[in-house]
Amino acid sequence: MGTILDADLATVGITGDPPPAATSGSPRRPRHRVGWRAVVVVLALILSVPGVSYAQALTYPGSATWQMRSVEWLRDHGGSPLVDRVENWYYTANRPTGSAPDRAALPVTTAQGVSAGHSPASLAPPPPSAGHPTMPGEGIWVPGRLDPSGVPAIYTSFFRPDTRYPSVVAGAAWIRARHTSAHLVAGTREPGGSGWPGGARVVPGDVPRLVATFNSGWKMSDAHGGFYLAGRARGRLMAGQASLVIDDSGAATVGQWARDVTMNPHVVAVRQNLALIVDNRRPVNGLTTNAGHRWGSFENQSQYTWRSGAGVDAGGNLIYVSGENLTLQSLAAALADAGVVRGMELDIHSALVSFASWVPSPSGKVKPTKLLPGMDRPANRYLAADQRDFFYLTLK
């Protein structure tokens, strides 16, 4: 290899030997100068390509931090193995500590809160934290925005899903199916391509009726599935993969593609992301080992990081769960504890996990509140164009 490289360098006059002496009467040719110029031009071209690409990534439309843009650019340019290795090292080494959650990380419950026993019959009671004193508001379902008849369209709560780590908190939102319509919106970068409807944000005319906004799944290059919206597909919808499906009535469900859900004339949106993590009301087998790499890269399942997931309960109502310092197994346990019969993982890591519930303010405008105070992104994230696809729900 070195021999070939030295020969190539010699071709353009780059060697460690002195230049040959000029013969009498023959002009000195600027061979070396031309060679160096060629090398400089080649190096400039090589370096300018990633430079321009990175600059485009930093300025591409959409509300993403420069750190998030940088990591995604690195992944898109062959750096995924390195990023995965660093993430696995960091998030598996930094396990949660403490005997109780930081109170600043807990949602503020109000007098409207009702115990699970007085909630709708299909609303499962969040489990008590076994062996640990109950935190104020823990396990209390708080009604959110009311529909026109005065019935809550959404309830939110928090609980602790991992008995080994009592400081870990999961937030949950239960959204009544018959009172809401679900929407999937393509981002400026995901799932890729241009011309998607919606402008990568909540449709302005839908803002007054907002009930909830929340993040979608992994990048399509990592999701092991496809994306379908308004008659157009990106990637391929894969049999066996976890899928959040929306029909033309606005109803949303979660299931395994080609078993629980499939394409039909009423389907308007499908977002696939890996394989189901909850099935038949229980976490599926193989989550702790990431059997068959069905849930991402090696050791991803063991990262203690922000995770999110969605599923449906026995009544067909949508449930969203997220939290910091969750492994794949503890996320699945949290979904099952919240009443999910079929559930999937959505996006992970702090820059990507977002959920806000919306209620009218005294001024008449709707106001968002984060499901958990520690969520990084602003509660109104999806009112502006975003790089990633996402979901929102409105009152019918």
XYZ file of C-alpha atoms in Angstrom:
396
model
C 0.000 0.000 0.000
C 2.784 2.376 0.925
C 4.609 1.615 -2.317
C 1.571 2.477 -4.410
C 1.042 5.681 -2.432
C 4.681 6.746 -2.895
C 4.399 6.126 -6.621
C 1.292 8.256 -6.825
C 3.007 11.088 -4.979
C 6.027 10.862 -7.230
C 3.790 11.237 -10.259
C 2.947 14.788 -9.211
C 6.482 15.517 -8.044
C 6.056 14.939 -4.315
C 9.034 12.854 -3.147
C 11.714 13.084 -0.545
C 14.483 13.300 -3.199
C 15.955 16.554 -4.484
C 14.778 17.714 -7.896
C 16.861 16.601 -10.851
C 19.419 19.095 -12.128
C 18.483 21.006 -15.226
C 20.404 20.075 -18.333
C 22.400 22.723 -20.146
C 20.349 24.739 -22.529
C 17.017 23.319 -21.443
C 14.571 25.529 -19.529
C 13.567 24.498 -16.015
C 9.993 23.242 -16.080
C 7.749 24.116 -13.076
C 6.846 20.470 -12.611
C 6.753 20.488 -8.830
C 4.762 23.708 -8.608
C 2.087 22.320 -10.912
C 2.019 19.105 -8.867
C 1.480 20.915 -5.569
C -1.250 22.990 -7.088
C -3.004 19.833 -8.208
C -2.774 18.368 -4.708
C -4.112 21.570 -3.131
C -7.039 21.629 -5.531
C -7.845 17.961 -4.849
C -7.633 18.449 -1.066
C -9.800 21.556 -1.276
C -12.433 19.660 -3.208
C -12.347 16.741 -0.767
C -12.679 19.003 2.263
C -15.260 21.320 0.747
C -17.810 18.573 0.174
C -18.336 17.678 3.869
C -17.938 21.339 4.801
C -20.795 22.403 2.537
C -22.868 19.410 3.622
C -22.380 20.192 7.314
C -23.222 23.864 6.753
C -26.439 22.801 5.041
C -27.279 20.516 7.963
C -26.828 23.395 10.415
C -29.077 25.719 8.425
C -31.724 23.323 7.153
C -35.291 24.484 7.997
C -36.687 23.029 11.200
C -36.408 23.559 14.949
C -33.437 21.374 15.860
C -30.485 22.287 18.076
C -27.004 22.512 16.538
C -25.939 19.546 18.674
C -28.768 17.427 17.312
C -28.018 18.552 13.751
C -24.330 17.736 14.215
C -24.971 14.231 15.509
C -27.462 13.501 12.742
C -25.019 14.805 10.130
C -22.325 12.531 11.536
C -24.697 9.553 11.402
C -25.635 10.370 7.813
C -21.969 10.423 6.787
C -20.810 7.065 8.050
C -20.499 7.916 11.728
C -23.343 5.773 13.084
C -21.037 3.069 14.531
C -19.044 5.712 16.399
C -22.148 7.515 17.677
C -23.713 4.217 18.763
C -20.548 3.234 20.629
C -20.323 6.559 22.471
C -24.036 6.525 23.329
C -23.899 2.944 24.587
C -20.893 3.731 26.752
C -22.392 6.900 28.209
C -25.999 5.852 28.777
C -25.256 2.373 30.108
C -22.581 3.682 32.504
C -24.718 6.502 33.915
C -27.392 4.614 35.786
C -30.009 6.505 37.802
C -29.302 7.114 41.466
C -31.256 8.335 44.459
C -34.027 6.923 46.614
C -36.674 9.356 45.353
C -37.278 11.609 42.353
C -36.244 15.225 42.319
C -39.498 17.051 43.064
C -38.654 19.582 40.363
C -38.944 16.724 37.846
C -42.534 15.938 38.844
C -45.607 17.382 37.135
C -47.674 19.791 39.194
C -51.080 18.260 39.900
C -54.110 20.424 40.569
C -57.330 20.148 42.513
C -58.932 18.812 39.345
C -57.032 15.564 39.821
C -59.206 12.510 40.316
C -58.110 9.147 41.604
C -57.892 6.323 39.104
C -60.929 4.720 40.704
C -63.073 7.658 39.578
C -61.647 7.799 36.069
C -63.169 6.147 32.993
C -63.438 2.391 33.311
C -60.843 1.763 30.590
C -58.293 4.042 32.285
C -55.898 1.741 34.155
C -54.692 2.872 37.580
C -50.951 3.670 37.520
C -49.200 1.180 39.817
C -47.990 2.244 43.265
C -44.226 2.403 43.752
C -43.625 -0.843 45.628
C -41.682 -0.397 48.844
C -41.285 3.368 48.498
C -43.314 6.260 49.947
C -45.773 7.709 47.429
C -44.816 11.086 46.027
C -47.399 13.910 46.008
C -49.616 13.446 42.957
C -48.150 10.065 42.048
C -50.682 7.735 40.460
C -53.322 10.464 40.172
C -54.934 10.900 36.760
C -55.432 14.601 36.066
C -58.140 15.514 33.539
C -57.049 17.892 30.832
C -58.874 19.572 27.980
C -62.628 19.061 27.930
C -64.616 18.253 24.828
C -67.670 20.387 23.913
C -69.871 18.239 26.169
C -67.617 18.836 29.186
C -65.987 15.387 29.253
C -62.163 15.235 29.539
C -60.550 14.212 26.264
C -57.194 13.583 27.954
C -55.850 12.550 31.350
C -52.202 12.736 32.438
C -50.363 11.129 35.326
C -46.939 9.998 36.500
C -45.652 6.947 38.324
C -42.413 5.045 38.971
C -42.067 1.997 36.724
C -38.722 0.560 37.923
C -38.631 -0.794 41.487
C -34.823 -0.994 41.351
C -34.496 2.730 40.693
C -37.109 4.683 42.698
C -35.882 8.024 41.337
C -37.040 7.140 37.807
C -40.360 8.724 36.802
C -42.574 7.933 33.826
C -45.212 10.352 32.585
C -48.355 8.982 30.954
C -51.134 10.489 28.867
C -54.426 8.741 28.113
C -56.355 10.217 25.163
C -60.007 9.366 24.596
C -60.421 7.942 21.096
C -64.009 8.909 20.343
C -63.475 12.582 21.199
C -60.231 13.196 19.287
C -58.716 13.030 15.806
C -55.076 12.042 15.251
C -52.739 13.579 12.667
C -49.271 12.594 11.386
C -47.035 15.363 10.008
C -43.809 14.929 8.025
C -40.810 16.984 9.127
C -38.398 18.965 6.991
C -35.823 16.121 7.131
C -37.751 13.028 8.206
C -39.054 10.902 6.606
C -37.229 12.596 3.706
C -38.350 14.089 0.445
C -40.307 17.275 -0.157
C -43.867 18.277 -0.845
C -45.468 16.566 2.144
C -48.690 18.178 3.372
C -48.767 20.166 6.587
C -45.687 22.363 6.318
C -43.808 20.321 8.980
C -45.873 21.926 11.775
C -49.325 21.815 13.318
C -51.754 23.145 10.735
C -52.542 26.686 11.994
C -56.289 26.138 11.675
C -56.033 23.139 14.017
C -54.216 24.976 16.821
C -57.384 26.169 18.661
C -58.570 22.526 18.915
C -55.272 21.008 20.055
C -55.365 18.309 22.730
C -51.824 16.925 22.516
C -48.624 17.028 20.451
C -45.902 14.386 20.636
C -42.811 13.015 18.924
C -42.774 10.250 16.351
C -40.196 7.470 15.917
C -36.577 7.002 14.936
C -35.010 8.276 11.722
C -36.301 6.241 8.813
C -32.821 4.883 8.126
C -32.921 3.237 11.570
C -36.651 2.531 12.029
C -36.708 -0.768 10.091
C -40.003 0.173 8.486
C -41.858 2.681 6.386
C -43.857 5.910 6.439
C -47.160 6.520 4.659
C -49.118 9.753 4.487
C -51.895 10.982 2.202
C -51.358 8.363 -0.479
C -47.575 8.639 -0.566
C -44.983 6.312 0.957
C -41.391 6.695 2.077
C -39.578 3.421 2.507
C -41.531 0.188 2.592
C -44.203 -0.798 5.100
C -42.784 -3.983 6.576
C -44.846 -6.955 7.761
C -44.291 -7.689 11.437
C -43.232 -4.168 12.389
C -44.867 -1.970 15.019
C -47.135 0.587 13.366
C -49.164 3.585 14.495
C -52.018 3.809 11.993
C -54.551 6.621 11.460
C -57.732 6.208 9.431
C -59.909 8.732 7.641
C -62.110 9.203 10.723
C -59.071 10.385 12.721
C -58.932 7.209 14.829
C -55.441 6.019 15.751
C -54.352 2.529 16.712
C -51.097 0.643 17.289
C -50.422 -2.874 16.133
C -48.227 -5.265 14.219
C -48.377 -4.663 10.486
C -50.057 -7.476 8.512
C -51.420 -9.006 11.728
C -53.371 -6.331 13.641
C -53.302 -3.578 11.027
C -52.898 -3.481 7.268
C -53.439 -1.211 4.310
C -57.033 -0.495 3.253
C -58.885 2.384 1.563
C -59.524 4.105 4.923
C -55.878 4.320 6.032
C -54.461 7.848 5.693
C -51.227 7.570 7.732
C -48.834 4.888 8.969
C -45.638 5.326 10.985
C -43.581 2.209 11.608
C -40.811 1.975 14.203
C -39.049 -1.280 15.020
C -41.072 -4.162 16.527
C -43.796 -4.116 19.175
C -42.496 -3.932 22.750
C -45.876 -4.667 24.389
C -48.245 -7.336 23.119
C -51.233 -8.944 24.826
C -50.836 -6.490 27.731
C -47.284 -7.649 28.536
C -43.747 -6.673 27.537
C -42.640 -8.987 24.746
C -39.853 -11.504 25.224
C -36.311 -10.632 24.201
C -36.242 -6.941 25.130
C -33.332 -7.260 27.565
C -31.141 -8.920 24.959
C -32.473 -7.062 21.897
C -33.166 -10.432 20.328
C -32.516 -10.397 16.604
C -31.614 -6.684 16.852
C -35.315 -5.983 16.418
C -35.049 -2.837 18.549
C -31.976 -1.137 17.155
C -28.233 -1.377 17.488
C -26.372 -3.629 19.894
C -26.795 -2.643 23.568
C -29.233 0.154 22.692
C -31.852 -1.596 24.825
C -29.685 -1.164 27.932
C -29.203 2.596 27.672
C -30.633 4.595 30.586
C -31.960 7.518 28.617
C -35.065 9.479 27.711
C -37.475 7.129 25.925
C -41.013 7.383 24.666
C -43.647 4.961 23.490
C -47.274 4.772 22.418
C -49.972 2.131 22.439
C -53.666 1.485 22.767
C -55.709 0.155 25.661
C -58.480 -2.429 25.516
C -60.991 0.289 24.587
C -58.906 1.574 21.679
C -57.805 4.747 23.448
C -54.316 6.067 22.742
C -51.710 6.045 25.525
C -48.342 7.815 25.425
C -45.573 7.171 27.993
C -42.143 8.733 28.354
C -39.478 9.324 30.947
C -35.824 9.858 31.697
C -33.453 6.988 32.577
C -35.640 4.319 31.015
C -34.282 1.169 29.426
C -36.254 -0.566 26.702
C -37.539 -3.065 29.271
C -38.650 -0.415 31.775
C -40.374 1.575 28.996
C -42.306 -1.551 28.005
C -43.187 -2.189 31.658
C -44.411 1.397 32.011
C -46.610 1.094 28.925
C -48.110 -2.162 30.210
C -48.645 -0.647 33.662
C -50.507 2.259 32.055
C -52.969 -0.158 30.447
C -51.456 -0.666 26.970
C -52.409 -3.921 25.223
C -50.177 -3.295 22.163
C -47.355 -0.779 22.296
C -44.301 0.447 20.410
C -41.228 2.458 21.172
C -41.082 5.934 19.644
C -38.027 8.218 19.699
C -35.332 8.276 22.374
C -32.849 10.773 23.910
C -33.557 14.145 25.460
C -33.476 16.272 22.298
C -36.147 14.147 20.628
C -38.717 13.199 23.268
C -41.548 15.757 23.459
C -45.136 15.671 24.673
C -47.427 18.580 25.511
C -51.089 18.687 26.480
C -53.067 21.780 25.496
C -55.854 23.659 27.274
C -57.540 27.002 26.608
C -56.091 29.903 28.588
C -58.105 32.818 30.037
C -57.134 34.839 26.965
C -58.868 32.277 24.764
C -55.682 30.901 23.207
C -54.585 27.333 23.883
C -51.635 26.858 26.200
C -49.276 23.844 26.217
C -47.879 22.034 29.241
C -45.072 19.486 29.107
C -45.927 15.989 30.284
C -42.762 16.053 32.410
C -40.982 19.288 33.354
C -37.569 17.849 32.452
C -38.336 17.509 28.746
C -35.727 19.490 26.828
C -37.672 20.951 23.947
C -40.216 23.768 24.370
C -43.835 22.786 24.920
C -44.883 24.629 21.749
C -42.194 22.875 19.674
C -44.499 21.726 16.887
C -46.111 25.084 16.169
C -43.012 25.861 14.094
C -41.586 23.701 11.318
C -39.662 20.780 12.785
C -37.029 18.535 11.231
C -38.670 15.348 12.513
C -42.129 13.949 11.828
C -44.599 14.062 14.726
C -48.190 13.477 15.810
C -50.887 15.749 17.150
C -54.468 15.284 18.295
C -57.386 17.660 18.055
C -60.911 17.715 19.410
C -63.497 16.381 17.002
